[in-house]
Amino acid sequence: MTQNFYPHFGRIEPNQEQINLHDSMNRQLLNLCKKLPRPLQNSAAIFLRQYNPTDNFMFDFMSLFYPPSYSILYWISNFSIRDEIHTRQNREFGSKAMSMALFLHLLDDHIADGDIRVDHMHLQLRTEAWNVYMENLEYLGNQVPNGKEIIREYIEEYFDNIYDPPAIQTIDEYANLFPKQIATWRIVVNLLARDLLEENIHSVLDEVYSSFGISWRLLDDLQDWEKDLENKQKAAVYYIISEDKRASWENSERKEILERKGLFEKILVEKIITELEKAKRLAFDLKWKEFANEFESLKKPLEDFYGNGR
């Protein structure tokens, strides 16, 4: 690996219905502001627009997330065994729940890290987002056997691992923690799949989604390793380097870590590719070829570079 390598996912080209889903989820977030008391609405809208990752004037919060994080809802509905009206209606409930789950994941991180001032607007916005999330989740739960129990289990899994995560010693333990920390996303996939698809497909999709989530977490950490080092944040690279060198990380000794960049970069890229390959294979096994191709598109830049650079 050369030090000029910047790890990134490849672009996924969505079809028109996926674009429509993306846009509707953006609108659902803007509509959230209208649920707040009138004096808070403008401030909430301005706050949301600060998350716009593009130079485009159009609000596009969903562009902060790689497409499989929400396109999976489209693919579930695309292969639905239920009638069209039921499928579209319940996907709408799923997309509302997912848009809130993605927003809450980001908002809660920033609040917990102290990056966002805790005031009445932010607290009210978070409360309304959680209420919308739970309302739509409970509707989906009512469509499947034991839905309430499933919701309870996933919500508890989320808080168990986000509020008081277990001690981590290895990169595998670190990677396997992330799916639990996005249990609020996974539950939407689980309930919608249970409702619209044949029996047991939901468990396969949970594996697909978890592998995708792990690949994303590792890529994000690889991109941000210098920031994590500066902040002494124990992320993926920390668990890759040998235990005798972890003191260098804890002391923010950049030179010591930089000397090992080629090694930890190679290991993490391999792990990312492995997780995306797993997601792709499972999707192909379901005969969801176009969904599988999304993971192929994501891993292509990593695979191309690794193939040329090893």
PDB file of C-alpha atoms in Angstrom:
ATOM      1  CA  MET A   1       0.000   0.000   0.000  1.00  0.00           C
ATOM      2  CA  THR A   2       1.198   3.495  -0.715  1.00  0.00           C
ATOM      3  CA  GLN A   3       0.659   6.365   1.670  1.00  0.00           C
ATOM      4  CA  ASN A   4      -1.308   8.209  -1.024  1.00  0.00           C
ATOM      5  CA  PHE A   5      -4.134   5.697  -0.848  1.00  0.00           C
ATOM      6  CA  TYR A   6      -7.391   7.216   0.425  1.00  0.00           C
ATOM      7  CA  PRO A   7      -9.813   4.401   1.286  1.00  0.00           C
ATOM      8  CA  HIS A   8     -13.337   4.937   0.036  1.00  0.00           C
ATOM      9  CA  PHE A   9     -16.409   3.093  -1.149  1.00  0.00           C
ATOM     10  CA  GLY A  10     -17.460   3.110  -4.778  1.00  0.00           C
ATOM     11  CA  ARG A  11     -20.550   4.839  -6.090  1.00  0.00           C
ATOM     12  CA  ILE A  12     -23.883   3.025  -6.378  1.00  0.00           C
ATOM     13  CA  GLU A  13     -26.164   4.125  -9.205  1.00  0.00           C
ATOM     14  CA  PRO A  14     -29.755   4.065  -7.900  1.00  0.00           C
ATOM     15  CA  ASN A  15     -32.831   3.470 -10.014  1.00  0.00           C
ATOM     16  CA  GLN A  16     -35.656   5.999 -10.038  1.00  0.00           C
ATOM     17  CA  GLU A  17     -37.686   4.312  -7.319  1.00  0.00           C
ATOM     18  CA  GLN A  18     -34.647   4.240  -5.044  1.00  0.00           C
ATOM     19  CA  ILE A  19     -34.128   7.946  -5.720  1.00  0.00           C
ATOM     20  CA  ASN A  20     -37.762   8.538  -4.795  1.00  0.00           C
ATOM     21  CA  LEU A  21     -37.267   6.630  -1.539  1.00  0.00           C
ATOM     22  CA  HIS A  22     -34.134   8.668  -0.770  1.00  0.00           C
ATOM     23  CA  ASP A  23     -36.000  11.929  -1.410  1.00  0.00           C
ATOM     24  CA  SER A  24     -39.041  10.920   0.641  1.00  0.00           C
ATOM     25  CA  MET A  25     -36.823  10.121   3.624  1.00  0.00           C
ATOM     26  CA  ASN A  26     -35.296  13.597   3.367  1.00  0.00           C
ATOM     27  CA  ARG A  27     -38.800  15.080   3.385  1.00  0.00           C
ATOM     28  CA  GLN A  28     -39.741  13.038   6.439  1.00  0.00           C
ATOM     29  CA  LEU A  29     -36.917  14.685   8.354  1.00  0.00           C
ATOM     30  CA  LEU A  30     -37.969  18.172   7.295  1.00  0.00           C
ATOM     31  CA  ASN A  31     -41.549  17.335   8.270  1.00  0.00           C
ATOM     32  CA  LEU A  32     -40.234  16.487  11.716  1.00  0.00           C
ATOM     33  CA  CYS A  33     -39.614  20.193  12.297  1.00  0.00           C
ATOM     34  CA  LYS A  34     -43.324  20.914  11.805  1.00  0.00           C
ATOM     35  CA  LYS A  35     -44.148  18.704  14.781  1.00  0.00           C
ATOM     36  CA  LEU A  36     -42.230  20.986  17.122  1.00  0.00           C
ATOM     37  CA  PRO A  37     -43.797  23.977  18.907  1.00  0.00           C
ATOM     38  CA  ARG A  38     -43.868  26.938  16.516  1.00  0.00           C
ATOM     39  CA  PRO A  39     -41.092  28.958  18.280  1.00  0.00           C
ATOM     40  CA  LEU A  40     -38.680  26.047  17.723  1.00  0.00           C
ATOM     41  CA  GLN A  41     -39.490  25.168  14.122  1.00  0.00           C
ATOM     42  CA  ASN A  42     -37.197  27.602  12.298  1.00  0.00           C
ATOM     43  CA  SER A  43     -34.216  26.837  14.530  1.00  0.00           C
ATOM     44  CA  ALA A  44     -34.778  23.114  14.031  1.00  0.00           C
ATOM     45  CA  ALA A  45     -34.939  23.514  10.245  1.00  0.00           C
ATOM     46  CA  ILE A  46     -31.708  25.550  10.234  1.00  0.00           C
ATOM     47  CA  PHE A  47     -30.055  22.929  12.427  1.00  0.00           C
ATOM     48  CA  LEU A  48     -31.080  20.087  10.107  1.00  0.00           C
ATOM     49  CA  ARG A  49     -29.791  21.920   7.050  1.00  0.00           C
ATOM     50  CA  GLN A  50     -26.355  22.156   8.658  1.00  0.00           C
ATOM     51  CA  TYR A  51     -26.092  18.412   8.065  1.00  0.00           C
ATOM     52  CA  ASN A  52     -26.368  18.844   4.304  1.00  0.00           C
ATOM     53  CA  PRO A  53     -23.184  17.143   2.990  1.00  0.00           C
ATOM     54  CA  THR A  54     -23.413  18.571  -0.536  1.00  0.00           C
ATOM     55  CA  ASP A  55     -22.977  22.005  -2.084  1.00  0.00           C
ATOM     56  CA  ASN A  56     -26.459  21.653  -3.504  1.00  0.00           C
ATOM     57  CA  PHE A  57     -29.026  24.002  -1.960  1.00  0.00           C
ATOM     58  CA  MET A  58     -31.473  21.106  -1.732  1.00  0.00           C
ATOM     59  CA  PHE A  59     -31.632  19.437   1.688  1.00  0.00           C
ATOM     60  CA  ASP A  60     -30.036  15.994   1.404  1.00  0.00           C
ATOM     61  CA  PHE A  61     -29.404  14.549   4.848  1.00  0.00           C
ATOM     62  CA  MET A  62     -29.672  11.004   3.492  1.00  0.00           C
ATOM     63  CA  SER A  63     -26.504  11.497   1.444  1.00  0.00           C
ATOM     64  CA  LEU A  64     -24.599  11.169   4.710  1.00  0.00           C
ATOM     65  CA  PHE A  65     -25.408   7.453   4.594  1.00  0.00           C
ATOM     66  CA  TYR A  66     -24.276   4.863   2.064  1.00  0.00           C
ATOM     67  CA  PRO A  67     -27.261   3.626   0.005  1.00  0.00           C
ATOM     68  CA  PRO A  68     -27.575   0.060   1.411  1.00  0.00           C
ATOM     69  CA  SER A  69     -28.416   1.550   4.807  1.00  0.00           C
ATOM     70  CA  TYR A  70     -31.849   2.425   3.419  1.00  0.00           C
ATOM     71  CA  SER A  71     -32.048   0.906  -0.099  1.00  0.00           C
ATOM     72  CA  ILE A  72     -32.595  -2.449   1.597  1.00  0.00           C
ATOM     73  CA  LEU A  73     -36.156  -1.241   2.276  1.00  0.00           C
ATOM     74  CA  TYR A  74     -36.683  -0.876  -1.469  1.00  0.00           C
ATOM     75  CA  TRP A  75     -35.335  -4.360  -2.145  1.00  0.00           C
ATOM     76  CA  ILE A  76     -37.535  -5.908   0.529  1.00  0.00           C
ATOM     77  CA  SER A  77     -40.590  -4.305  -1.043  1.00  0.00           C
ATOM     78  CA  ASN A  78     -39.376  -5.263  -4.525  1.00  0.00           C
ATOM     79  CA  PHE A  79     -39.438  -8.959  -3.585  1.00  0.00           C
ATOM     80  CA  SER A  80     -42.569  -8.741  -1.446  1.00  0.00           C
ATOM     81  CA  ILE A  81     -45.041 -11.640  -1.498  1.00  0.00           C
ATOM     82  CA  ARG A  82     -47.824  -9.365  -0.214  1.00  0.00           C
ATOM     83  CA  ASP A  83     -50.195  -7.313  -2.357  1.00  0.00           C
ATOM     84  CA  GLU A  84     -49.005  -4.005  -3.805  1.00  0.00           C
ATOM     85  CA  ILE A  85     -51.080  -1.735  -1.571  1.00  0.00           C
ATOM     86  CA  HIS A  86     -49.965  -3.462   1.623  1.00  0.00           C
ATOM     87  CA  THR A  87     -46.359  -3.499   0.431  1.00  0.00           C
ATOM     88  CA  ARG A  88     -46.211   0.197  -0.425  1.00  0.00           C
ATOM     89  CA  GLN A  89     -48.027   1.220   2.733  1.00  0.00           C
ATOM     90  CA  ASN A  90     -45.776  -0.755   5.022  1.00  0.00           C
ATOM     91  CA  ARG A  91     -42.614   0.301   3.233  1.00  0.00           C
ATOM     92  CA  GLU A  92     -43.715   3.858   3.937  1.00  0.00           C
ATOM     93  CA  PHE A  93     -43.932   3.058   7.639  1.00  0.00           C
ATOM     94  CA  GLY A  94     -40.520   1.405   7.370  1.00  0.00           C
ATOM     95  CA  SER A  95     -38.943   4.385   5.621  1.00  0.00           C
ATOM     96  CA  LYS A  96     -40.288   6.787   8.259  1.00  0.00           C
ATOM     97  CA  ALA A  97     -38.878   4.632  11.034  1.00  0.00           C
ATOM     98  CA  MET A  98     -35.539   4.270   9.243  1.00  0.00           C
ATOM     99  CA  SER A  99     -35.144   7.985   8.517  1.00  0.00           C
ATOM    100  CA  MET A 100     -35.659   8.710  12.217  1.00  0.00           C
ATOM    101  CA  ALA A 101     -33.288   5.891  13.244  1.00  0.00           C
ATOM    102  CA  LEU A 102     -30.498   7.251  11.036  1.00  0.00           C
ATOM    103  CA  PHE A 103     -31.054  10.800  12.260  1.00  0.00           C
ATOM    104  CA  LEU A 104     -31.164   9.751  15.920  1.00  0.00           C
ATOM    105  CA  HIS A 105     -27.951   7.771  15.525  1.00  0.00           C
ATOM    106  CA  LEU A 106     -26.112  10.888  14.375  1.00  0.00           C
ATOM    107  CA  LEU A 107     -27.848  13.277  16.772  1.00  0.00           C
ATOM    108  CA  ASP A 108     -27.309  11.099  19.830  1.00  0.00           C
ATOM    109  CA  ASP A 109     -23.614  10.683  18.991  1.00  0.00           C
ATOM    110  CA  HIS A 110     -23.152  14.434  18.791  1.00  0.00           C
ATOM    111  CA  ILE A 111     -25.120  15.109  21.966  1.00  0.00           C
ATOM    112  CA  ALA A 112     -23.254  12.406  23.902  1.00  0.00           C
ATOM    113  CA  ASP A 113     -19.887  13.720  22.648  1.00  0.00           C
ATOM    114  CA  GLY A 114     -20.758  17.290  23.595  1.00  0.00           C
ATOM    115  CA  ASP A 115     -20.606  18.491  19.987  1.00  0.00           C
ATOM    116  CA  ILE A 116     -24.149  19.863  20.181  1.00  0.00           C
ATOM    117  CA  ARG A 117     -25.407  22.276  22.808  1.00  0.00           C
ATOM    118  CA  VAL A 118     -28.144  20.655  24.874  1.00  0.00           C
ATOM    119  CA  ASP A 119     -31.026  23.117  24.771  1.00  0.00           C
ATOM    120  CA  HIS A 120     -34.807  23.047  24.469  1.00  0.00           C
ATOM    121  CA  MET A 121     -34.822  22.845  20.674  1.00  0.00           C
ATOM    122  CA  HIS A 122     -32.416  19.927  20.430  1.00  0.00           C
ATOM    123  CA  LEU A 123     -34.139  18.051  23.244  1.00  0.00           C
ATOM    124  CA  GLN A 124     -37.570  18.585  21.712  1.00  0.00           C
ATOM    125  CA  LEU A 125     -36.312  17.595  18.260  1.00  0.00           C
ATOM    126  CA  ARG A 126     -34.853  14.394  19.649  1.00  0.00           C
ATOM    127  CA  THR A 127     -38.056  13.633  21.563  1.00  0.00           C
ATOM    128  CA  GLU A 128     -40.212  14.087  18.464  1.00  0.00           C
ATOM    129  CA  ALA A 129     -37.843  11.994  16.334  1.00  0.00           C
ATOM    130  CA  TRP A 130     -37.971   9.159  18.871  1.00  0.00           C
ATOM    131  CA  ASN A 131     -41.777   9.403  19.045  1.00  0.00           C
ATOM    132  CA  VAL A 132     -42.098   9.190  15.252  1.00  0.00           C
ATOM    133  CA  TYR A 133     -39.615   6.318  15.211  1.00  0.00           C
ATOM    134  CA  MET A 134     -41.525   4.322  17.822  1.00  0.00           C
ATOM    135  CA  GLU A 135     -44.958   5.039  16.312  1.00  0.00           C
ATOM    136  CA  ASN A 136     -43.910   3.639  12.946  1.00  0.00           C
ATOM    137  CA  LEU A 137     -41.950   0.796  14.502  1.00  0.00           C
ATOM    138  CA  GLU A 138     -44.919  -0.265  16.604  1.00  0.00           C
ATOM    139  CA  TYR A 139     -47.129  -0.265  13.521  1.00  0.00           C
ATOM    140  CA  LEU A 140     -44.697  -2.627  11.791  1.00  0.00           C
ATOM    141  CA  GLY A 141     -44.515  -4.728  14.941  1.00  0.00           C
ATOM    142  CA  ASN A 142     -48.279  -5.164  14.885  1.00  0.00           C
ATOM    143  CA  GLN A 143     -48.001  -6.796  11.449  1.00  0.00           C
ATOM    144  CA  VAL A 144     -45.932  -9.772  12.634  1.00  0.00           C
ATOM    145  CA  PRO A 145     -46.169 -12.408  15.394  1.00  0.00           C
ATOM    146  CA  ASN A 146     -44.441 -11.378  18.634  1.00  0.00           C
ATOM    147  CA  GLY A 147     -43.709  -7.963  17.165  1.00  0.00           C
ATOM    148  CA  LYS A 148     -43.719  -6.166  20.516  1.00  0.00           C
ATOM    149  CA  GLU A 149     -41.249  -8.648  21.976  1.00  0.00           C
ATOM    150  CA  ILE A 150     -38.973  -8.308  18.939  1.00  0.00           C
ATOM    151  CA  ILE A 151     -38.994  -4.520  19.300  1.00  0.00           C
ATOM    152  CA  ARG A 152     -38.182  -4.749  23.003  1.00  0.00           C
ATOM    153  CA  GLU A 153     -35.243  -7.106  22.365  1.00  0.00           C
ATOM    154  CA  TYR A 154     -33.691  -4.874  19.700  1.00  0.00           C
ATOM    155  CA  ILE A 155     -34.146  -1.661  21.688  1.00  0.00           C
ATOM    156  CA  GLU A 156     -32.546  -3.273  24.731  1.00  0.00           C
ATOM    157  CA  GLU A 157     -29.685  -4.577  22.579  1.00  0.00           C
ATOM    158  CA  TYR A 158     -29.109  -1.053  21.299  1.00  0.00           C
ATOM    159  CA  PHE A 159     -28.966   0.611  24.711  1.00  0.00           C
ATOM    160  CA  ASP A 160     -26.942  -2.232  26.253  1.00  0.00           C
ATOM    161  CA  ASN A 161     -24.198  -1.659  23.699  1.00  0.00           C
ATOM    162  CA  ILE A 162     -24.356   2.089  23.102  1.00  0.00           C
ATOM    163  CA  TYR A 163     -24.738   3.278  26.709  1.00  0.00           C
ATOM    164  CA  ASP A 164     -22.543   0.739  28.495  1.00  0.00           C
ATOM    165  CA  PRO A 165     -20.590  -1.218  25.862  1.00  0.00           C
ATOM    166  CA  PRO A 166     -18.546  -4.247  26.903  1.00  0.00           C
ATOM    167  CA  ALA A 167     -14.773  -4.100  27.282  1.00  0.00           C
ATOM    168  CA  ILE A 168     -13.029  -4.574  23.928  1.00  0.00           C
ATOM    169  CA  GLN A 169      -9.645  -6.234  23.438  1.00  0.00           C
ATOM    170  CA  THR A 170      -9.519  -7.322  19.783  1.00  0.00           C
ATOM    171  CA  ILE A 171     -10.451  -5.978  16.365  1.00  0.00           C
ATOM    172  CA  ASP A 172     -13.059  -8.719  15.925  1.00  0.00           C
ATOM    173  CA  GLU A 173     -14.743  -7.798  19.205  1.00  0.00           C
ATOM    174  CA  TYR A 174     -14.693  -4.167  18.121  1.00  0.00           C
ATOM    175  CA  ALA A 175     -16.166  -4.918  14.687  1.00  0.00           C
ATOM    176  CA  ASN A 176     -18.897  -7.170  16.061  1.00  0.00           C
ATOM    177  CA  LEU A 177     -20.019  -4.452  18.456  1.00  0.00           C
ATOM    178  CA  PHE A 178     -21.197  -2.117  15.705  1.00  0.00           C
ATOM    179  CA  PRO A 179     -24.211  -4.157  14.474  1.00  0.00           C
ATOM    180  CA  LYS A 180     -25.493  -4.077  18.049  1.00  0.00           C
ATOM    181  CA  GLN A 181     -25.034  -0.311  18.112  1.00  0.00           C
ATOM    182  CA  ILE A 182     -27.226   0.025  15.014  1.00  0.00           C
ATOM    183  CA  ALA A 183     -29.917  -2.299  16.342  1.00  0.00           C
ATOM    184  CA  THR A 184     -32.370   0.589  15.934  1.00  0.00           C
ATOM    185  CA  TRP A 185     -31.755   0.362  12.163  1.00  0.00           C
ATOM    186  CA  ARG A 186     -31.679  -3.425  11.997  1.00  0.00           C
ATOM    187  CA  ILE A 187     -35.049  -3.778  13.666  1.00  0.00           C
ATOM    188  CA  VAL A 188     -36.733  -1.843  10.842  1.00  0.00           C
ATOM    189  CA  VAL A 189     -35.241  -4.250   8.314  1.00  0.00           C
ATOM    190  CA  ASN A 190     -36.220  -7.217  10.468  1.00  0.00           C
ATOM    191  CA  LEU A 191     -39.866  -6.247  10.923  1.00  0.00           C
ATOM    192  CA  LEU A 192     -40.437  -5.206   7.314  1.00  0.00           C
ATOM    193  CA  ALA A 193     -38.813  -8.405   6.041  1.00  0.00           C
ATOM    194  CA  ARG A 194     -40.888 -10.559   8.401  1.00  0.00           C
ATOM    195  CA  ASP A 195     -44.031  -8.876   7.110  1.00  0.00           C
ATOM    196  CA  LEU A 196     -43.349  -8.804   3.364  1.00  0.00           C
ATOM    197  CA  LEU A 197     -41.066 -11.760   2.623  1.00  0.00           C
ATOM    198  CA  GLU A 198     -41.043 -15.518   2.920  1.00  0.00           C
ATOM    199  CA  GLU A 199     -40.203 -17.065   6.269  1.00  0.00           C
ATOM    200  CA  ASN A 200     -36.611 -16.809   7.567  1.00  0.00           C
ATOM    201  CA  ILE A 201     -35.371 -14.377   4.905  1.00  0.00           C
ATOM    202  CA  HIS A 202     -35.311 -11.732   7.632  1.00  0.00           C
ATOM    203  CA  SER A 203     -32.450 -13.546   9.376  1.00  0.00           C
ATOM    204  CA  VAL A 204     -30.372 -13.608   6.174  1.00  0.00           C
ATOM    205  CA  LEU A 205     -30.977  -9.906   5.618  1.00  0.00           C
ATOM    206  CA  ASP A 206     -29.911  -9.202   9.182  1.00  0.00           C
ATOM    207  CA  GLU A 207     -26.571 -10.848   8.375  1.00  0.00           C
ATOM    208  CA  VAL A 208     -26.291  -8.835   5.162  1.00  0.00           C
ATOM    209  CA  TYR A 209     -27.048  -5.594   6.955  1.00  0.00           C
ATOM    210  CA  SER A 210     -24.676  -6.389   9.823  1.00  0.00           C
ATOM    211  CA  SER A 211     -21.780  -7.165   7.473  1.00  0.00           C
ATOM    212  CA  PHE A 212     -22.432  -3.952   5.576  1.00  0.00           C
ATOM    213  CA  GLY A 213     -22.492  -2.069   8.885  1.00  0.00           C
ATOM    214  CA  ILE A 214     -19.172  -3.564   9.977  1.00  0.00           C
ATOM    215  CA  SER A 215     -17.529  -2.659   6.659  1.00  0.00           C
ATOM    216  CA  TRP A 216     -18.764   0.914   7.018  1.00  0.00           C
ATOM    217  CA  ARG A 217     -17.542   1.198  10.618  1.00  0.00           C
ATOM    218  CA  LEU A 218     -14.073  -0.059   9.684  1.00  0.00           C
ATOM    219  CA  LEU A 219     -13.852   2.205   6.636  1.00  0.00           C
ATOM    220  CA  ASP A 220     -14.906   5.219   8.673  1.00  0.00           C
ATOM    221  CA  ASP A 221     -12.252   4.447  11.274  1.00  0.00           C
ATOM    222  CA  LEU A 222      -9.598   3.972   8.605  1.00  0.00           C
ATOM    223  CA  GLN A 223     -10.470   7.351   7.088  1.00  0.00           C
ATOM    224  CA  ASP A 224     -10.458   9.066  10.499  1.00  0.00           C
ATOM    225  CA  TRP A 225      -7.514   7.327  12.153  1.00  0.00           C
ATOM    226  CA  GLU A 226      -5.482  10.527  12.574  1.00  0.00           C
ATOM    227  CA  LYS A 227      -8.391  12.316  14.224  1.00  0.00           C
ATOM    228  CA  ASP A 228      -8.976   9.316  16.499  1.00  0.00           C
ATOM    229  CA  LEU A 229      -5.269   9.284  17.377  1.00  0.00           C
ATOM    230  CA  GLU A 230      -5.315  12.977  18.238  1.00  0.00           C
ATOM    231  CA  ASN A 231      -8.376  12.453  20.452  1.00  0.00           C
ATOM    232  CA  LYS A 232      -6.968   9.216  21.925  1.00  0.00           C
ATOM    233  CA  GLN A 233     -10.134   7.488  20.742  1.00  0.00           C
ATOM    234  CA  LYS A 234      -9.803   3.704  20.759  1.00  0.00           C
ATOM    235  CA  ALA A 235     -11.129   2.827  17.321  1.00  0.00           C
ATOM    236  CA  ALA A 236     -10.327   0.126  14.759  1.00  0.00           C
ATOM    237  CA  VAL A 237      -6.677   1.042  14.190  1.00  0.00           C
ATOM    238  CA  TYR A 238      -5.992   0.891  17.928  1.00  0.00           C
ATOM    239  CA  TYR A 239      -7.116  -2.739  17.998  1.00  0.00           C
ATOM    240  CA  ILE A 240      -5.053  -3.607  14.914  1.00  0.00           C
ATOM    241  CA  ILE A 241      -1.685  -2.449  16.218  1.00  0.00           C
ATOM    242  CA  SER A 242       0.212  -4.757  18.561  1.00  0.00           C
ATOM    243  CA  GLU A 243      -0.475  -4.425  22.273  1.00  0.00           C
ATOM    244  CA  ASP A 244       3.056  -3.226  22.995  1.00  0.00           C
ATOM    245  CA  LYS A 245       2.479  -0.288  20.621  1.00  0.00           C
ATOM    246  CA  ARG A 246      -0.904   0.755  22.017  1.00  0.00           C
ATOM    247  CA  ALA A 247       0.788   3.075  24.493  1.00  0.00           C
ATOM    248  CA  SER A 248       1.903   5.119  21.474  1.00  0.00           C
ATOM    249  CA  TRP A 249      -1.751   5.525  20.512  1.00  0.00           C
ATOM    250  CA  GLU A 250      -2.801   6.457  24.027  1.00  0.00           C
ATOM    251  CA  ASN A 251      -0.057   9.097  24.046  1.00  0.00           C
ATOM    252  CA  SER A 252      -0.992  10.360  20.561  1.00  0.00           C
ATOM    253  CA  GLU A 253       2.488   9.595  19.181  1.00  0.00           C
ATOM    254  CA  ARG A 254       1.742  10.083  15.485  1.00  0.00           C
ATOM    255  CA  LYS A 255       5.204   9.158  14.194  1.00  0.00           C
ATOM    256  CA  GLU A 256       5.128   5.756  15.900  1.00  0.00           C
ATOM    257  CA  ILE A 257       1.692   4.951  14.463  1.00  0.00           C
ATOM    258  CA  LEU A 258       2.475   6.341  11.008  1.00  0.00           C
ATOM    259  CA  GLU A 259       5.331   3.854  10.677  1.00  0.00           C
ATOM    260  CA  ARG A 260       2.712   1.090  10.850  1.00  0.00           C
ATOM    261  CA  LYS A 261       0.218   2.717   8.499  1.00  0.00           C
ATOM    262  CA  GLY A 262       0.873   0.344   5.612  1.00  0.00           C
ATOM    263  CA  LEU A 263       0.244  -2.678   7.822  1.00  0.00           C
ATOM    264  CA  PHE A 264      -2.948  -1.541   9.548  1.00  0.00           C
ATOM    265  CA  GLU A 265      -4.282  -0.111   6.294  1.00  0.00           C
ATOM    266  CA  LYS A 266      -3.798  -3.463   4.559  1.00  0.00           C
ATOM    267  CA  ILE A 267      -5.408  -5.434   7.391  1.00  0.00           C
ATOM    268  CA  LEU A 268      -8.436  -3.158   7.612  1.00  0.00           C
ATOM    269  CA  VAL A 269      -8.981  -3.027   3.847  1.00  0.00           C
ATOM    270  CA  GLU A 270      -8.913  -6.829   3.775  1.00  0.00           C
ATOM    271  CA  LYS A 271     -11.486  -6.975   6.571  1.00  0.00           C
ATOM    272  CA  ILE A 272     -13.724  -4.435   4.840  1.00  0.00           C
ATOM    273  CA  ILE A 273     -13.598  -6.390   1.577  1.00  0.00           C
ATOM    274  CA  THR A 274     -14.353  -9.627   3.441  1.00  0.00           C
ATOM    275  CA  GLU A 275     -17.484  -8.152   5.033  1.00  0.00           C
ATOM    276  CA  LEU A 276     -18.709  -6.715   1.730  1.00  0.00           C
ATOM    277  CA  GLU A 277     -18.047 -10.050   0.030  1.00  0.00           C
ATOM    278  CA  LYS A 278     -20.130 -11.770   2.686  1.00  0.00           C
ATOM    279  CA  ALA A 279     -23.007  -9.323   2.189  1.00  0.00           C
ATOM    280  CA  LYS A 280     -22.774  -9.771  -1.574  1.00  0.00           C
ATOM    281  CA  ARG A 281     -22.722 -13.582  -1.362  1.00  0.00           C
ATOM    282  CA  LEU A 282     -25.734 -13.723   0.949  1.00  0.00           C
ATOM    283  CA  ALA A 283     -27.698 -11.397  -1.332  1.00  0.00           C
ATOM    284  CA  PHE A 284     -26.777 -13.528  -4.367  1.00  0.00           C
ATOM    285  CA  ASP A 285     -27.913 -16.640  -2.494  1.00  0.00           C
ATOM    286  CA  LEU A 286     -31.317 -14.979  -2.172  1.00  0.00           C
ATOM    287  CA  LYS A 287     -31.173 -14.301  -5.934  1.00  0.00           C
ATOM    288  CA  TRP A 288     -31.260 -10.573  -5.211  1.00  0.00           C
ATOM    289  CA  LYS A 289     -28.624  -9.904  -7.857  1.00  0.00           C
ATOM    290  CA  GLU A 290     -29.059  -6.137  -8.139  1.00  0.00           C
ATOM    291  CA  PHE A 291     -28.883  -5.718  -4.370  1.00  0.00           C
ATOM    292  CA  ALA A 292     -25.745  -7.881  -4.328  1.00  0.00           C
ATOM    293  CA  ASN A 293     -24.258  -5.601  -6.985  1.00  0.00           C
ATOM    294  CA  GLU A 294     -24.502  -2.675  -4.565  1.00  0.00           C
ATOM    295  CA  PHE A 295     -21.870  -4.315  -2.368  1.00  0.00           C
ATOM    296  CA  GLU A 296     -19.745  -5.086  -5.413  1.00  0.00           C
ATOM    297  CA  SER A 297     -19.862  -1.394  -6.328  1.00  0.00           C
ATOM    298  CA  LEU A 298     -18.917  -0.356  -2.797  1.00  0.00           C
ATOM    299  CA  LYS A 299     -15.845  -2.559  -2.618  1.00  0.00           C
ATOM    300  CA  LYS A 300     -14.500  -1.965  -6.129  1.00  0.00           C
ATOM    301  CA  PRO A 301     -12.107   0.953  -5.325  1.00  0.00           C
ATOM    302  CA  LEU A 302     -10.721  -0.924  -2.328  1.00  0.00           C
ATOM    303  CA  GLU A 303     -10.327  -4.141  -4.278  1.00  0.00           C
ATOM    304  CA  ASP A 304      -8.786  -2.401  -7.283  1.00  0.00           C
ATOM    305  CA  PHE A 305      -6.186  -0.683  -5.174  1.00  0.00           C
ATOM    306  CA  TYR A 306      -5.439  -3.696  -3.038  1.00  0.00           C
ATOM    307  CA  GLY A 307      -5.095  -5.881  -6.119  1.00  0.00           C
ATOM    308  CA  ASN A 308      -2.636  -3.422  -7.652  1.00  0.00           C
ATOM    309  CA  GLY A 309      -0.806  -2.575  -4.457  1.00  0.00           C
ATOM    310  CA  ARG A 310      -0.118  -5.850  -2.716  1.00  0.00           C
TER     311      ARG A 310
END
